[in-house]
Short mmCIF file of C-alpha atoms in Angstrom, two decimals:
data_model
loop_
_atom_site.label_atom_id
_atom_site.label_comp_id
_atom_site.label_asym_id
_atom_site.label_seq_id
_atom_site.Cartn_x
_atom_site.Cartn_y
_atom_site.Cartn_z
CA MET A 1 -60.09 -27.42 -72.64
CA SER A 2 -60.71 -29.10 -75.96
CA TYR A 3 -64.02 -30.85 -76.54
CA ALA A 4 -62.15 -34.13 -77.05
CA PHE A 5 -60.51 -33.68 -73.64
CA LEU A 6 -63.91 -33.08 -72.02
CA LEU A 7 -65.25 -36.26 -73.64
CA ALA A 8 -62.25 -38.20 -72.38
CA LEU A 9 -62.88 -36.90 -68.85
CA GLU A 10 -66.32 -38.52 -68.90
CA ALA A 11 -64.63 -41.93 -68.77
CA LEU A 12 -63.22 -41.08 -65.32
CA GLY A 13 -64.92 -41.35 -61.94
CA PRO A 14 -65.63 -38.11 -60.03
CA GLN A 15 -62.59 -38.44 -57.76
CA GLN A 16 -60.20 -39.26 -60.60
CA ARG A 17 -61.61 -36.38 -62.65
CA ALA A 18 -61.18 -33.90 -59.79
CA VAL A 19 -57.63 -35.06 -59.09
CA LEU A 20 -56.64 -34.92 -62.75
CA LEU A 21 -58.01 -31.40 -63.21
CA LEU A 22 -56.36 -30.07 -60.06
CA ARG A 23 -53.00 -31.73 -60.77
CA ASP A 24 -52.70 -31.43 -64.57
CA VAL A 25 -54.87 -28.44 -65.46
CA LEU A 26 -54.61 -26.17 -62.41
CA ASP A 27 -51.11 -27.35 -61.42
CA TYR A 28 -51.91 -28.11 -57.77
CA SER A 29 -49.28 -30.03 -55.82
CA VAL A 30 -50.12 -33.43 -54.33
CA ARG A 31 -50.45 -31.80 -50.90
CA GLU A 32 -52.71 -29.00 -52.19
CA THR A 33 -54.89 -31.50 -54.05
CA ALA A 34 -55.22 -33.70 -50.97
CA ALA A 35 -56.26 -30.69 -48.84
CA ALA A 36 -58.76 -29.45 -51.43
CA LEU A 37 -60.46 -32.83 -51.82
CA GLY A 38 -60.13 -34.14 -48.26
CA LEU A 39 -58.02 -37.11 -49.40
CA SER A 40 -54.73 -38.57 -48.26
CA GLU A 41 -51.68 -37.83 -50.38
CA VAL A 42 -51.44 -41.56 -51.14
CA ASN A 43 -55.02 -41.54 -52.46
CA VAL A 44 -54.24 -38.50 -54.60
CA LYS A 45 -51.20 -40.20 -56.12
CA THR A 46 -53.13 -43.41 -56.79
CA SER A 47 -56.13 -41.60 -58.32
CA HIS A 48 -53.86 -39.44 -60.45
CA HIS A 49 -51.96 -42.46 -61.76
CA ARG A 50 -55.20 -44.28 -62.65
CA ALA A 51 -56.65 -41.17 -64.28
CA ARG A 52 -53.52 -40.62 -66.39
CA ARG A 53 -53.62 -44.28 -67.47
CA ALA A 54 -57.31 -43.96 -68.45
CA MET A 55 -56.49 -40.81 -70.45
CA ALA A 56 -53.67 -42.50 -72.37
CA SER A 57 -55.82 -43.07 -75.46
CA TYR A 58 -56.70 -39.35 -75.57
CA ASP A 59 -53.03 -38.40 -75.26
CA THR A 60 -52.16 -40.78 -78.10
CA ARG A 61 -54.78 -39.66 -80.60
CA GLY A 62 -55.57 -36.15 -79.41
CA GLN A 63 -54.39 -33.25 -81.54
CA ARG A 64 -53.42 -30.17 -79.59
CA PRO A 65 -55.32 -27.03 -80.62
CA SER A 66 -53.28 -24.76 -82.92
CA GLY A 67 -53.93 -22.16 -85.58
CA GLU A 68 -53.08 -24.68 -88.29
CA LEU A 69 -55.44 -27.32 -86.85
CA GLU A 70 -58.19 -24.71 -86.46
CA ALA A 71 -57.90 -23.72 -90.14
CA ARG A 72 -57.91 -27.34 -91.34
CA THR A 73 -60.88 -28.21 -89.11
CA ARG A 74 -62.84 -25.18 -90.31
CA ALA A 75 -62.16 -26.14 -93.95
CA ALA A 76 -63.27 -29.74 -93.36
CA LEU A 77 -66.43 -28.68 -91.54
CA GLU A 78 -67.37 -26.14 -94.23
CA ARG A 79 -66.64 -28.66 -97.00
CA PHE A 80 -68.90 -31.28 -95.44
CA LEU A 81 -71.76 -28.88 -94.63
CA THR A 82 -71.68 -27.27 -98.08
CA SER A 83 -71.87 -30.71 -99.72
CA LEU A 84 -74.71 -31.67 -97.38
CA MET A 85 -76.73 -28.54 -98.21
CA LEU A 86 -76.23 -29.19 -101.94
CA ASP A 87 -77.01 -32.91 -101.50
CA ASP A 88 -73.63 -33.58 -103.12
CA VAL A 89 -72.98 -37.19 -102.09
CA PRO A 90 -69.52 -37.46 -103.74
CA GLY A 91 -68.55 -34.24 -101.97
CA MET A 92 -69.66 -35.65 -98.61
CA GLU A 93 -67.79 -38.88 -99.29
CA ALA A 94 -64.61 -36.91 -100.02
CA ALA A 95 -65.00 -34.92 -96.79
CA LEU A 96 -65.44 -37.97 -94.54
CA ALA A 97 -63.01 -40.67 -93.49
CA GLU A 98 -64.22 -44.16 -94.38
CA SER A 99 -64.60 -45.11 -90.70
CA VAL A 100 -66.17 -41.79 -89.60
CA ARG A 101 -68.28 -41.86 -86.42
CA ALA A 102 -71.24 -39.59 -85.65
CA LEU A 103 -72.41 -39.10 -82.08
CA SER A 104 -75.35 -37.02 -80.83
CA ASP A 105 -76.11 -35.88 -77.30
CA GLY A 106 -79.72 -35.09 -76.45
CA ALA A 107 -79.21 -35.89 -72.73
CA GLY A 108 -82.60 -37.63 -72.69
CA GLU A 109 -84.32 -34.34 -73.52
CA PHE A 110 -84.50 -34.70 -77.31
CA HIS A 111 -84.35 -37.49 -79.89
CA ALA A 112 -80.75 -38.53 -80.53
CA ALA A 113 -78.99 -41.60 -81.85
CA ARG A 114 -78.68 -44.15 -79.04
CA VAL A 115 -75.41 -45.53 -80.38
CA PRO A 116 -72.66 -43.97 -82.52
CA LEU A 117 -73.21 -44.17 -86.28
CA VAL A 118 -70.13 -45.72 -87.84
CA GLY A 119 -69.10 -45.68 -91.49
CA ARG A 120 -69.27 -43.15 -94.30
CA ALA A 121 -72.42 -44.52 -95.97
CA LEU A 122 -74.42 -44.70 -92.73
CA VAL A 123 -73.38 -41.20 -91.60
CA ILE A 124 -74.23 -39.66 -94.99
CA ARG A 125 -77.62 -41.38 -95.07
CA PHE A 126 -78.40 -40.12 -91.56
CA PHE A 127 -77.53 -36.48 -92.31
CA ARG A 128 -79.35 -36.48 -95.65
CA LYS A 129 -82.51 -37.75 -93.93
CA LEU A 130 -82.09 -35.15 -91.19
CA VAL A 131 -81.88 -32.29 -93.70
CA ALA A 132 -84.83 -33.67 -95.67
CA ARG A 133 -86.93 -33.78 -92.48
CA ARG A 134 -85.85 -30.58 -90.71
CA GLY A 135 -84.52 -28.36 -93.47
CA VAL A 136 -81.35 -26.29 -93.33
CA GLY A 137 -82.07 -24.00 -90.39
CA ARG A 138 -80.16 -20.86 -89.47
CA SER A 139 -76.44 -21.55 -89.04
CA GLU A 140 -73.40 -19.69 -87.80
CA LEU A 141 -69.76 -20.79 -87.59
CA ARG A 142 -68.19 -20.05 -84.20
CA LEU A 143 -65.14 -20.96 -82.15
CA LEU A 144 -66.22 -23.15 -79.23
CA ASN A 145 -63.70 -24.74 -76.87
CA GLY A 146 -61.03 -23.21 -79.10
CA MET A 147 -62.07 -24.97 -82.30
CA PRO A 148 -64.58 -24.31 -85.10
CA ALA A 149 -68.16 -25.47 -84.58
CA VAL A 150 -71.49 -24.68 -86.20
CA ILE A 151 -74.54 -23.49 -84.28
CA THR A 152 -77.80 -24.34 -86.04
CA GLU A 153 -81.25 -23.16 -84.98
CA PHE A 154 -84.46 -24.65 -86.37
CA PRO A 155 -87.98 -23.19 -86.51
CA PRO A 156 -90.41 -24.46 -83.84
CA GLY A 157 -91.66 -27.93 -84.66
CA ASN A 158 -91.57 -31.36 -83.06
CA PRO A 159 -91.00 -30.82 -79.29
CA HIS A 160 -88.91 -34.00 -79.20
CA GLU A 161 -86.36 -32.56 -81.64
CA GLY A 162 -83.83 -30.07 -80.37
CA PRO A 163 -84.44 -26.49 -81.56
CA ARG A 164 -80.71 -25.79 -81.44
CA VAL A 165 -77.68 -27.96 -82.16
CA VAL A 166 -73.95 -27.41 -81.99
CA THR A 167 -71.94 -29.54 -84.40
CA ARG A 168 -68.18 -29.97 -84.25
CA VAL A 169 -65.75 -32.40 -85.86
CA GLU A 170 -62.42 -34.16 -85.45
CA ILE A 171 -60.18 -34.62 -88.48
CA ASP A 172 -57.32 -36.90 -89.48
CA ALA A 173 -53.92 -36.01 -90.92
CA ASP A 174 -55.45 -35.83 -94.42
CA GLY A 175 -58.12 -33.33 -93.36
CA ARG A 176 -60.97 -35.84 -93.53
CA ILE A 177 -63.58 -35.89 -90.79
CA THR A 178 -63.20 -38.84 -88.42
CA GLU A 179 -65.83 -37.86 -85.83
CA ILE A 180 -68.92 -35.64 -85.83
CA HIS A 181 -70.34 -34.58 -82.47
CA ALA A 182 -73.79 -32.99 -82.29
CA VAL A 183 -74.96 -31.54 -78.96
CA LEU A 184 -78.68 -30.80 -78.57
CA ALA A 185 -79.18 -30.77 -74.79
CA THR A 186 -80.52 -27.39 -73.65
CA ARG A 187 -78.55 -27.35 -70.38
CA LYS A 188 -75.30 -27.83 -72.29
CA LEU A 189 -76.05 -25.01 -74.74
CA HIS A 190 -77.55 -22.35 -72.47
CA ALA A 191 -74.54 -20.04 -72.92
CA VAL A 192 -74.37 -20.47 -76.71
CA ARG A 193 -76.00 -17.63 -78.68
CA PHE A 194 -75.92 -16.21 -82.17
CA TRP A 195 -73.91 -13.01 -82.49
CA ASP A 196 -76.96 -10.85 -83.13
CA THR A 197 -78.78 -12.24 -80.07
CA GLU A 198 -75.95 -11.59 -77.61
CA PRO A 199 -77.10 -9.42 -74.69
CA ALA A 200 -75.95 -5.80 -74.81
CA ARG A 201 -72.88 -5.02 -72.74
#
């Protein structure tokens, strides 16, 4: 599942989410879904219809993962991060869409923006301040949920700031970044490791 799809699922209630996953992802029939969830077939059909309607905005704007989209996303992410490390403001401006949004998820465990940051100038200012305060950290580009993302690990410091963050982006048709998602919550990153810290098999 794409990260954007997982975010869209969060807008659904538990029953709608379960029905949608069983019907659309696992290809259960209405009868099989009803039996699995202890619902009537009518309830399954109603929940599925409401879930599909709620997911309409994702279906409209979502880009299906592909090799071409992966390459363009990787290029956009690398372009933005390189400009950020060099404090190249024009480079960052060129990498970001004018209405770019940045969201961070600390799950109440670490400091994170309470509301999305919207607009190129605000997003650039935020990331420049972050680098000035925390430094560059150790980074590695990986494929997560089928698309490029960067894992960054910081030296021990403020206990309220996440020691590890995964950053991934969405891009528009011109290859500019429209959304930046940063995940800091430990419980959401417990399976994410650097290559050289993977357990031996």
